[in-house]
Amino acid sequence: MEASDEEELVRDADQLVAPPNGGVNELLDVGQADHMQGEMEEFLGPQAEYNEEEEERKYYRRKRLGVIKNVLAASVGAMIVYSVYMGLLQMQLILHYDMTYREVKYSNLGLEDIDRKMLMGINVTPIIGLLYTPILIRFLGTKWMMFLASGIYALFVSTNYWERYYTLVPSAVAIGVTIVPLWASLGNYITRMAQQYYEYVNYKEEHVQEQKKLPKGACHSYIIVFQSVFNIIFHLSFVFAEFPMRFILNGYLHKNDHILCNVKACGANISGVIPGFNTTVLTNLPRSMLLIQVESVLMGFAFLAMIIFLLLCGAAYRPTEEIDLRSIGWGNIFQLPFKHLRDYRLRLLCPFFIYSGFEVLFAITGFSLSYGVCVLGLENLWLLIVVYGLSCSVFSSLSLCLLRFPRWLCLVGGAAVHGVLLVVLLAWSLPSNKPEYLGPLLVVSVLWGLGTALNKTGVSILLGMLYAEEKERLDFVYTIYHWWQAIAIFIVYLWSNLPMRAKLSMLLAILLLACYCYWVMERRLARKVPFRLPRIPRPRHKV
């Protein structure tokens, strides 16, 4: 018994002496908790490697790259849309002009009448654009207006698969309705990108952080660069628009001796477009499947332009700014374009707006047909337009000189070039079917492109400079600009049967008037004559 008691005492003693396993685990748990707490403090605490200023700089650098992407995407999208539109329209009008094509394929449709109504829809409808353009832009937003307009141009391409009155004419009217909103949106968008780029460069400035009005002249350099880039890219549309003519139709055209056999004179002495031009210009008719393939390629590019506007172009305004722009009331939005004409700067620039519409249409219809095709034949039409487009694109880069020189240089330089050319064309009468005049006509085409480039970029840059600090007015200003261009398009449509000297005289008179009005505007601004801007009502938000 004693021995067993001793064994129990020894066993108990052993249990007391041995270190308990639970105590060791508790010590380990405490150590792990301390370690985890230290890691959490290190993770949540201020990071030694994190530099807030550097991360902010990288963020705004990405924003600036996004703005550059937006400008390039909008420029390429607009260039593709107009390449497809002009290329298809030119091919369509040449095919429909040929009497054999009309009689064999569409004898009972009256294609001539359809073409007249289609051109009327394109050229006449834009004159009412001032009534609805600002409402459309503010309701849809600048980006979505460009996307919708590109979709309507794609619709025009699709109607050529089934050429009927009820497809071609309504789509042409839709094009006419879209012209002013599309161009007002593009001008507004490019100027807004220049303003955004300035904000992302100077993000530390107090007026940028508080979203106040920009200082006067702050973003002028960015407006000059972005408008120049847009015009350099867009004017390539004249080049790509001639691809269907060069690679498809040229192989089906008659020789000049047949096409120009009844043409007696060209240039300044004629009336209309080309009197005596033969009504059969095709040796044989293009296969229907070939035309469908060409239209399918053009349709693909039209869809590509839509995708570019949709996916690559960012918003022009912040969501809160979009709401503010709409919240001033639709009645006020409708009235404000008319009220902005009280500003003497816009009134005095109206002759330049009209002239900029005149001179482009004269280059691609008046000069290219009445001087170019009449002398060189239809097979060289593509060459004159390509040279003109390349000239416009290359010389648009000259507007970058406004970064160092005064802003009047572009407009006055372009006006001087066109003034000299108009005087030369007034005195230049040519015989028909003389290919040896190719060189002089190409020189005139290059010089006219130089004047167009300086004119287009000069007007867009000038408007951006005058209203650079008024981002809530840009859509009204560019609507007025392109509405006056639409008026010029309508006048050119009406004057097609006038004598060439009358057309040239009108161009020269409007050019001189535009230069005088511009000189008056700059003189008033130099004398600090106050201009009248309509008050924009405060946003009325519904809560």
Coordinates of C-alpha atoms in Angstrom, one line a residue:
M1 CA 0.0 0.0 0.0
E2 CA 2.8 2.4 0.9
A3 CA 4.6 1.5 -2.3
S4 CA 1.5 2.3 -4.3
D5 CA 1.0 5.5 -2.5
E6 CA 4.5 6.5 -3.3
E7 CA 4.1 5.7 -6.9
E8 CA 1.0 7.9 -7.1
L9 CA 2.9 10.7 -5.4
V10 CA 5.8 10.4 -7.9
R11 CA 3.3 10.3 -10.8
D12 CA 1.6 13.4 -9.5
A13 CA 5.0 15.1 -9.1
D14 CA 6.0 14.1 -12.6
Q15 CA 2.8 15.7 -13.9
L16 CA 3.5 18.9 -12.0
V17 CA 7.1 19.1 -13.1
A18 CA 6.5 18.4 -16.9
P19 CA 5.8 21.6 -18.9
P20 CA 2.2 21.7 -20.1
N21 CA 1.7 21.5 -24.0
G22 CA -1.2 24.0 -23.7
G23 CA 1.0 26.7 -22.3
V24 CA 3.5 26.3 -25.2
N25 CA 0.6 26.6 -27.8
E26 CA -0.7 29.7 -26.0
L27 CA 2.7 31.3 -26.2
L28 CA 2.9 30.4 -29.9
D29 CA -0.5 31.9 -30.6
V30 CA 0.5 35.2 -28.9
G31 CA 3.6 35.4 -31.0
Q32 CA 1.6 34.8 -34.2
A33 CA -1.0 37.4 -33.3
D34 CA 1.8 39.9 -32.7
H35 CA 3.3 39.1 -36.0
M36 CA 0.0 39.4 -37.9
Q37 CA -0.8 42.6 -36.2
G38 CA 2.6 44.0 -37.3
E39 CA 2.0 42.9 -40.9
M40 CA -1.5 44.6 -40.8
E41 CA 0.0 47.8 -39.5
E42 CA 2.7 47.7 -42.2
F43 CA 0.0 47.1 -44.9
L44 CA -2.5 49.7 -43.7
G45 CA 0.1 52.3 -42.6
P46 CA 1.8 54.8 -44.9
Q47 CA 3.9 53.0 -47.5
A48 CA 7.5 54.1 -47.8
E49 CA 7.5 53.2 -51.6
Y50 CA 4.1 54.9 -52.4
N51 CA 4.5 58.4 -53.8
E52 CA 1.1 60.1 -54.0
E53 CA 2.4 63.0 -56.2
E54 CA 4.0 60.5 -58.7
E55 CA 0.8 58.5 -58.9
E56 CA -1.2 61.6 -59.5
R57 CA 1.2 62.6 -62.3
K58 CA 0.9 59.2 -63.9
Y59 CA -2.9 59.4 -63.7
Y60 CA -3.1 62.8 -65.5
R61 CA -0.5 61.6 -68.0
R62 CA -2.9 58.7 -68.9
K63 CA -5.7 61.3 -69.2
R64 CA -3.7 63.4 -71.6
L65 CA -2.9 60.4 -73.8
G66 CA -6.7 59.6 -73.7
V67 CA -7.4 63.1 -75.1
I68 CA -4.9 62.6 -77.9
K69 CA -6.6 59.3 -78.7
N70 CA -9.9 61.0 -78.8
V71 CA -8.7 63.6 -81.3
L72 CA -7.1 61.0 -83.6
A73 CA -10.2 58.8 -83.4
A74 CA -12.6 61.6 -84.2
S75 CA -10.4 62.7 -87.1
V76 CA -10.0 59.2 -88.6
G77 CA -13.7 58.5 -88.1
A78 CA -14.8 61.7 -89.9
M79 CA -12.3 61.0 -92.7
I80 CA -13.6 57.5 -93.2
V81 CA -17.3 58.7 -93.2
Y82 CA -16.6 61.3 -95.9
S83 CA -14.4 59.1 -97.9
V84 CA -17.2 56.5 -98.2
Y85 CA -19.9 59.1 -98.8
M86 CA -18.1 61.1 -101.5
G87 CA -16.7 58.0 -103.2
L88 CA -20.1 56.3 -103.4
L89 CA -21.9 59.5 -104.4
Q90 CA -19.4 60.2 -107.2
M91 CA -19.6 56.6 -108.5
Q92 CA -23.4 56.6 -108.3
L93 CA -23.8 59.9 -110.2
I94 CA -21.4 58.9 -113.0
L95 CA -23.3 55.5 -113.5
H96 CA -26.7 57.2 -113.4
Y97 CA -25.5 59.9 -115.9
D98 CA -24.8 57.2 -118.5
M99 CA -27.9 56.8 -120.7
T100 CA -27.1 53.2 -121.5
Y101 CA -26.9 52.3 -117.8
R102 CA -30.2 54.0 -117.1
E103 CA -32.1 52.3 -120.0
V104 CA -30.7 48.8 -119.6
K105 CA -30.8 48.5 -115.8
Y106 CA -33.5 50.9 -114.7
S107 CA -35.5 51.9 -117.8
N108 CA -38.8 52.6 -116.0
L109 CA -37.5 54.1 -112.8
G110 CA -36.5 57.6 -113.9
L111 CA -33.0 57.7 -112.4
E112 CA -32.4 61.2 -113.6
D113 CA -35.4 62.4 -111.6
I114 CA -34.3 60.4 -108.6
D115 CA -30.8 61.9 -108.7
R116 CA -32.2 65.4 -108.9
K117 CA -34.4 64.9 -105.9
M118 CA -31.6 63.1 -104.0
L119 CA -29.2 66.1 -104.6
M120 CA -32.0 68.4 -103.6
G121 CA -32.4 66.5 -100.3
I122 CA -28.7 66.7 -99.6
N123 CA -28.3 70.4 -100.5
V124 CA -31.6 72.0 -99.5
T125 CA -32.4 70.2 -96.2
P126 CA -29.4 71.6 -94.3
I127 CA -30.8 75.2 -94.4
I128 CA -33.1 74.4 -91.5
G129 CA -30.2 73.0 -89.5
L130 CA -30.1 76.0 -87.2
L131 CA -33.5 75.1 -85.8
Y132 CA -32.7 71.7 -84.4
T133 CA -28.9 71.2 -84.2
P134 CA -28.2 72.6 -80.7
I135 CA -31.2 70.6 -79.3
L136 CA -29.9 67.4 -80.9
I137 CA -26.4 67.9 -79.6
R138 CA -27.5 68.7 -76.1
F139 CA -30.1 65.9 -76.0
L140 CA -27.8 63.2 -77.3
G141 CA -24.4 64.5 -76.3
T142 CA -21.5 65.5 -78.6
K143 CA -20.1 61.9 -78.9
W144 CA -23.4 60.3 -79.5
M145 CA -24.4 62.9 -82.1
M146 CA -21.2 62.0 -84.0
F147 CA -22.0 58.3 -83.7
L148 CA -25.6 58.7 -84.8
A149 CA -24.6 60.9 -87.8
S150 CA -22.1 58.3 -88.9
G151 CA -24.9 55.7 -88.7
I152 CA -27.0 57.8 -91.0
Y153 CA -24.2 58.0 -93.6
A154 CA -23.9 54.2 -93.3
L155 CA -27.7 54.0 -94.0
F156 CA -27.1 56.1 -97.2
V157 CA -24.6 53.5 -98.3
S158 CA -26.9 50.6 -97.6
T159 CA -29.7 52.1 -99.7
N160 CA -27.6 51.7 -102.8
Y161 CA -28.0 47.9 -102.6
W162 CA -31.7 48.5 -103.8
E163 CA -31.8 51.7 -105.8
R164 CA -35.4 52.9 -105.7
Y165 CA -37.1 56.3 -105.1
Y166 CA -38.3 55.2 -101.6
T167 CA -34.7 54.2 -100.6
L168 CA -32.4 56.8 -102.2
V169 CA -34.4 60.0 -101.6
P170 CA -35.3 59.5 -97.9
S171 CA -31.7 58.5 -97.1
A172 CA -30.4 61.6 -99.0
V173 CA -32.8 63.8 -97.0
A174 CA -31.5 62.1 -93.8
I175 CA -27.9 63.0 -94.9
G176 CA -29.0 66.7 -95.4
V177 CA -30.6 66.7 -91.9
T178 CA -27.3 65.3 -90.4
I179 CA -24.7 67.5 -92.1
V180 CA -24.9 70.5 -89.8
P181 CA -25.2 68.5 -86.5
L182 CA -22.2 66.3 -87.5
W183 CA -19.9 69.2 -88.3
A184 CA -21.0 71.3 -85.3
S185 CA -20.3 68.2 -83.1
L186 CA -16.9 67.7 -84.6
G187 CA -15.9 71.3 -84.2
N188 CA -17.2 71.4 -80.6
Y189 CA -15.5 68.1 -79.8
I190 CA -12.0 69.1 -81.0
T191 CA -12.2 72.4 -79.1
R192 CA -13.4 70.6 -76.0
M193 CA -10.4 68.2 -76.2
A194 CA -8.1 71.2 -76.3
Q195 CA -9.7 72.5 -73.2
Q196 CA -9.5 69.1 -71.4
Y197 CA -5.9 68.7 -72.4
Y198 CA -5.1 72.1 -70.8
E199 CA -6.9 71.0 -67.6
Y200 CA -5.0 67.7 -67.4
V201 CA -1.7 69.6 -67.9
N202 CA -2.4 72.2 -65.3
Y203 CA -4.4 70.0 -62.9
K204 CA -2.7 71.6 -59.8
E205 CA -4.0 75.1 -60.7
E206 CA -6.8 76.4 -58.4
H207 CA -9.2 77.4 -61.2
V208 CA -8.9 73.9 -62.7
Q209 CA -9.6 72.1 -59.4
E210 CA -12.6 74.3 -58.7
Q211 CA -13.8 73.9 -62.4
K212 CA -13.9 77.6 -63.0
K213 CA -13.6 79.4 -66.3
L214 CA -10.2 79.1 -68.0
P215 CA -7.9 82.1 -68.1
K216 CA -8.0 84.0 -71.4
G217 CA -5.7 82.5 -74.0
A218 CA -4.8 79.6 -71.8
C219 CA -5.6 76.8 -74.2
H220 CA -5.0 78.6 -77.5
S221 CA -1.9 76.6 -78.4
Y222 CA -3.7 73.3 -77.9
I223 CA -6.6 74.5 -80.1
I224 CA -4.1 75.3 -82.9
V225 CA -2.5 71.9 -82.7
F226 CA -5.6 69.8 -82.4
Q227 CA -7.5 71.7 -85.2
S228 CA -4.4 71.3 -87.4
V229 CA -4.2 67.6 -86.8
F230 CA -7.9 67.2 -87.5
N231 CA -7.7 69.0 -90.8
I232 CA -4.5 67.1 -91.9
I233 CA -6.3 63.8 -91.4
F234 CA -9.7 64.7 -92.6
H235 CA -8.6 66.2 -95.9
L236 CA -7.3 62.8 -96.8
S237 CA -10.9 61.8 -97.4
F238 CA -10.7 63.5 -100.8
V239 CA -7.8 61.0 -101.7
F240 CA -9.5 57.8 -100.5
A241 CA -12.9 58.9 -102.0
E242 CA -11.3 58.5 -105.5
F243 CA -10.4 54.9 -105.0
P244 CA -13.6 53.5 -106.5
M245 CA -13.2 55.9 -109.5
R246 CA -9.6 55.0 -110.0
F247 CA -9.7 51.3 -109.6
I248 CA -13.2 50.4 -110.7
L249 CA -14.9 52.9 -113.0
N250 CA -11.9 54.1 -115.0
G251 CA -11.7 50.8 -116.8
Y252 CA -15.2 51.2 -118.2
L253 CA -14.9 54.8 -119.5
H254 CA -14.9 55.8 -123.1
K255 CA -11.9 57.7 -124.6
N256 CA -11.9 61.5 -124.6
D257 CA -12.6 61.7 -128.3
H258 CA -16.0 60.1 -127.7
I259 CA -16.9 61.8 -124.4
L260 CA -15.8 65.3 -125.4
C261 CA -16.8 65.2 -129.1
N262 CA -19.5 67.8 -128.8
V263 CA -17.7 70.1 -126.3
K264 CA -16.5 73.3 -128.0
A265 CA -15.0 75.4 -125.1
C266 CA -14.0 75.1 -121.5
G267 CA -13.2 77.4 -118.6
A268 CA -14.4 80.9 -118.2
N269 CA -16.4 81.1 -121.5
I270 CA -18.9 78.3 -120.7
S271 CA -22.3 78.3 -119.0
G272 CA -23.5 75.5 -116.8
V273 CA -21.1 72.6 -116.0
I274 CA -19.9 71.1 -119.3
P275 CA -22.1 72.0 -122.2
G276 CA -22.1 69.3 -124.9
F277 CA -20.8 66.5 -122.7
N278 CA -21.7 63.2 -124.1
T279 CA -24.5 61.3 -122.4
T280 CA -22.8 57.9 -122.9
V281 CA -19.6 57.7 -121.0
L282 CA -19.3 53.9 -120.3
T283 CA -17.9 51.5 -122.9
N284 CA -19.7 48.6 -121.2
L285 CA -21.7 48.2 -118.0
P286 CA -20.0 47.1 -114.8
R287 CA -21.2 43.7 -113.6
S288 CA -23.9 43.9 -110.8
M289 CA -21.8 41.6 -108.6
L290 CA -18.8 43.9 -108.9
L291 CA -20.9 46.9 -107.9
I292 CA -22.3 44.9 -104.9
Q293 CA -18.8 44.0 -103.8
V294 CA -17.7 47.7 -104.0
E295 CA -20.7 48.8 -102.0
S296 CA -20.0 46.0 -99.5
V297 CA -16.5 47.3 -99.0
L298 CA -17.8 50.8 -98.5
M299 CA -20.4 49.6 -96.1
G300 CA -17.7 47.8 -94.1
F301 CA -15.7 51.1 -93.8
A302 CA -18.9 52.9 -92.8
F303 CA -19.4 50.5 -90.0
L304 CA -15.7 50.9 -89.0
A305 CA -16.3 54.6 -88.6
M306 CA -19.3 54.0 -86.4
I307 CA -17.2 51.6 -84.2
I308 CA -14.4 54.2 -84.0
F309 CA -16.8 56.9 -82.8
L310 CA -18.5 54.5 -80.3
L311 CA -15.5 52.8 -78.8
L312 CA -12.5 55.1 -79.2
C313 CA -14.0 58.6 -78.7
G314 CA -14.5 59.6 -75.1
A315 CA -17.1 62.0 -73.7
A316 CA -16.7 65.7 -74.5
Y317 CA -18.1 66.8 -71.1
R318 CA -18.3 65.4 -67.6
P319 CA -21.7 63.8 -66.7
T320 CA -22.5 66.8 -64.4
E321 CA -21.7 69.2 -67.2
E322 CA -23.9 67.3 -69.6
I323 CA -26.8 67.6 -67.1
D324 CA -26.1 71.3 -66.7
L325 CA -26.1 71.9 -70.4
R326 CA -29.5 70.2 -70.8
S327 CA -31.0 71.8 -67.7
I328 CA -31.2 75.3 -69.0
G329 CA -34.5 74.5 -70.7
W330 CA -35.2 73.4 -74.3
G331 CA -36.8 76.7 -75.2
N332 CA -33.6 78.5 -74.2
I333 CA -31.5 76.0 -76.2
F334 CA -33.6 76.7 -79.3
Q335 CA -33.3 80.5 -78.9
L336 CA -29.6 80.8 -78.1
P337 CA -28.1 80.3 -81.6
F338 CA -30.2 83.2 -82.8
K339 CA -29.2 85.3 -79.8
H340 CA -25.5 84.6 -80.4
L341 CA -25.8 86.4 -83.7
R342 CA -25.9 89.6 -81.6
D343 CA -22.2 89.1 -81.1
Y344 CA -20.5 91.3 -83.7
R345 CA -17.6 88.9 -83.9
L346 CA -19.9 86.2 -85.3
R347 CA -21.8 88.6 -87.5
L348 CA -18.6 89.9 -89.1
L349 CA -17.2 86.3 -89.7
C350 CA -20.4 85.2 -91.5
P351 CA -19.0 86.1 -95.0
F352 CA -16.0 83.9 -94.3
F353 CA -18.3 81.1 -93.2
I354 CA -20.2 81.4 -96.5
Y355 CA -17.0 81.6 -98.5
S356 CA -15.5 78.5 -96.9
G357 CA -18.6 76.6 -98.1
F358 CA -18.4 78.1 -101.6
E359 CA -14.7 77.4 -102.3
V360 CA -14.7 73.7 -101.4
L361 CA -17.7 72.9 -103.5
F362 CA -16.3 75.0 -106.4
A363 CA -13.0 73.0 -106.2
I364 CA -14.7 69.6 -106.5
T365 CA -17.5 70.6 -108.9
G366 CA -16.8 73.8 -110.7
F367 CA -13.0 73.7 -111.3
S368 CA -12.7 69.9 -111.5
L369 CA -15.5 69.6 -114.0
S370 CA -15.6 72.8 -116.0
Y371 CA -11.8 73.2 -116.2
G372 CA -10.5 69.7 -115.5
V373 CA -12.8 67.1 -117.0
C374 CA -13.7 69.5 -119.9
V375 CA -10.0 69.7 -120.9
L376 CA -8.5 66.4 -119.8
G377 CA -11.5 64.0 -119.9
L378 CA -13.3 62.1 -117.3
E379 CA -10.5 59.6 -116.8
N380 CA -8.3 62.3 -115.2
L381 CA -11.0 63.5 -112.7
W382 CA -9.6 61.3 -109.9
L383 CA -6.1 62.8 -110.4
L384 CA -7.3 66.4 -109.9
I385 CA -9.2 65.5 -106.8
V386 CA -6.4 63.4 -105.3
V387 CA -3.9 66.2 -105.8
Y388 CA -6.3 68.7 -104.3
G389 CA -6.9 66.5 -101.3
L390 CA -3.2 65.8 -100.7
S391 CA -2.5 69.6 -101.0
C392 CA -5.2 70.4 -98.4
S393 CA -3.8 67.7 -96.1
V394 CA -0.2 68.7 -96.3
F395 CA -0.7 72.5 -96.2
S396 CA -3.0 72.2 -93.2
S397 CA 0.2 71.8 -91.2
L398 CA 1.0 75.4 -92.0
S399 CA -1.6 76.5 -89.5
L400 CA 0.9 75.4 -86.8
C401 CA 2.8 78.6 -87.6
L402 CA 0.0 80.4 -85.6
L403 CA 1.9 79.1 -82.5
R404 CA 4.4 81.9 -83.3
F405 CA 2.6 84.3 -85.6
P406 CA -0.6 86.3 -85.3
R407 CA -3.9 84.5 -85.9
W408 CA -4.9 86.5 -89.0
L409 CA -2.0 85.0 -91.0
C410 CA -3.9 81.9 -92.0
L411 CA -7.1 83.6 -93.2
V412 CA -5.4 86.4 -95.0
G413 CA -2.9 84.0 -96.6
G414 CA -5.6 81.7 -97.9
A415 CA -7.6 84.6 -99.1
A416 CA -4.7 86.0 -101.0
V417 CA -4.0 82.7 -102.7
H418 CA -7.6 82.3 -103.7
G419 CA -7.9 85.9 -104.8
V420 CA -5.1 85.5 -107.3
L421 CA -6.4 82.2 -108.6
L422 CA -9.9 83.6 -109.1
V423 CA -8.6 86.5 -111.2
V424 CA -6.5 83.9 -113.3
L425 CA -9.5 81.7 -113.8
L426 CA -11.7 84.6 -114.8
A427 CA -9.4 85.2 -117.7
W428 CA -8.6 81.6 -118.5
S429 CA -10.5 80.1 -121.4
L430 CA -9.3 76.7 -122.6
P431 CA -10.0 74.4 -125.6
S432 CA -11.6 71.0 -125.0
N433 CA -9.7 67.7 -125.1
K434 CA -6.2 69.0 -124.7
P435 CA -4.2 66.7 -122.4
E436 CA -1.1 68.9 -122.6
Y437 CA -2.8 71.3 -120.1
L438 CA -2.5 68.6 -117.3
G439 CA 0.5 70.3 -115.7
P440 CA -1.0 73.8 -115.4
L441 CA -4.4 72.4 -114.1
L442 CA -2.6 70.3 -111.5
V443 CA -0.7 73.4 -110.3
V444 CA -4.0 75.3 -109.9
S445 CA -5.4 72.3 -108.0
V446 CA -2.4 72.3 -105.6
L447 CA -2.6 76.1 -105.1
W448 CA -6.4 75.9 -104.5
G449 CA -5.8 73.2 -101.9
L450 CA -3.3 75.5 -100.2
G451 CA -5.9 78.2 -100.0
T452 CA -8.5 75.7 -98.7
A453 CA -6.2 74.4 -96.0
L454 CA -5.4 77.9 -94.7
N455 CA -9.1 78.9 -94.9
K456 CA -10.5 75.8 -93.1
T457 CA -8.0 75.6 -90.4
G458 CA -7.9 79.4 -90.0
V459 CA -11.7 79.7 -89.4
S460 CA -11.8 76.7 -87.0
I461 CA -8.9 77.9 -85.0
L462 CA -10.2 81.5 -84.9
L463 CA -13.6 80.4 -83.5
G464 CA -11.8 78.2 -81.0
M465 CA -9.7 81.1 -79.8
L466 CA -12.6 83.6 -79.6
Y467 CA -14.7 81.2 -77.5
A468 CA -12.0 79.1 -75.8
E469 CA -13.1 80.1 -72.3
E470 CA -16.9 79.6 -73.1
K471 CA -17.3 75.9 -73.1
E472 CA -21.1 76.1 -72.7
R473 CA -21.4 78.2 -75.9
L474 CA -19.2 76.1 -78.3
D475 CA -22.1 74.1 -79.8
F476 CA -24.0 77.3 -80.6
V477 CA -21.0 78.9 -82.2
Y478 CA -20.1 75.9 -84.4
T479 CA -23.7 75.4 -85.3
I480 CA -23.8 79.0 -86.7
Y481 CA -20.6 78.4 -88.6
H482 CA -21.7 75.3 -90.3
W483 CA -25.2 76.6 -90.9
W484 CA -23.8 79.4 -93.0
Q485 CA -21.8 76.8 -94.8
A486 CA -25.0 74.9 -95.5
I487 CA -26.5 78.1 -96.9
A488 CA -23.4 78.3 -99.2
I489 CA -24.0 74.7 -100.3
F490 CA -27.6 75.6 -101.2
I491 CA -26.5 78.6 -103.2
V492 CA -24.0 76.5 -105.2
Y493 CA -26.7 74.0 -105.9
L494 CA -28.9 76.8 -107.3
W495 CA -26.2 78.4 -109.5
S496 CA -25.1 75.3 -111.4
N497 CA -26.5 76.7 -114.7
L498 CA -25.0 80.1 -114.4
P499 CA -22.1 81.3 -116.6
M500 CA -18.7 80.4 -115.2
R501 CA -17.6 84.1 -115.0
A502 CA -20.7 84.9 -112.9
K503 CA -19.8 82.1 -110.5
L504 CA -16.2 83.3 -110.3
S505 CA -17.3 86.9 -109.8
M506 CA -19.6 85.9 -106.9
L507 CA -16.8 84.0 -105.3
L508 CA -14.4 86.9 -105.6
A509 CA -16.9 89.4 -104.3
I510 CA -17.7 87.3 -101.2
L511 CA -14.0 86.8 -100.6
L512 CA -13.3 90.5 -100.7
L513 CA -16.3 91.2 -98.4
A514 CA -15.1 88.5 -96.0
C515 CA -11.6 90.0 -95.8
Y516 CA -13.1 93.5 -95.2
C517 CA -15.4 92.2 -92.4
Y518 CA -12.6 90.3 -90.8
W519 CA -10.4 93.4 -90.8
V520 CA -13.3 95.3 -89.1
M521 CA -13.7 92.6 -86.5
E522 CA -9.9 92.5 -85.6
R523 CA -9.9 96.4 -85.5
R524 CA -12.8 96.5 -83.0
L525 CA -11.2 93.8 -80.9
A526 CA -7.9 95.8 -80.9
R527 CA -9.8 98.9 -79.8
K528 CA -11.5 96.7 -77.0
V529 CA -15.0 97.4 -78.3
P530 CA -17.2 95.3 -76.0
F531 CA -19.2 92.5 -77.7
R532 CA -22.6 91.3 -76.6
L533 CA -22.9 87.7 -75.4
P534 CA -26.4 86.4 -74.5
R535 CA -26.9 85.4 -70.9
I536 CA -27.1 81.6 -70.5
P537 CA -29.7 80.8 -67.8
R538 CA -28.8 78.9 -64.7
P539 CA -29.4 75.1 -64.8
R540 CA -32.8 74.1 -63.4
H541 CA -32.3 70.7 -61.9
K542 CA -35.4 68.6 -61.0
V543 CA -34.9 67.0 -57.6

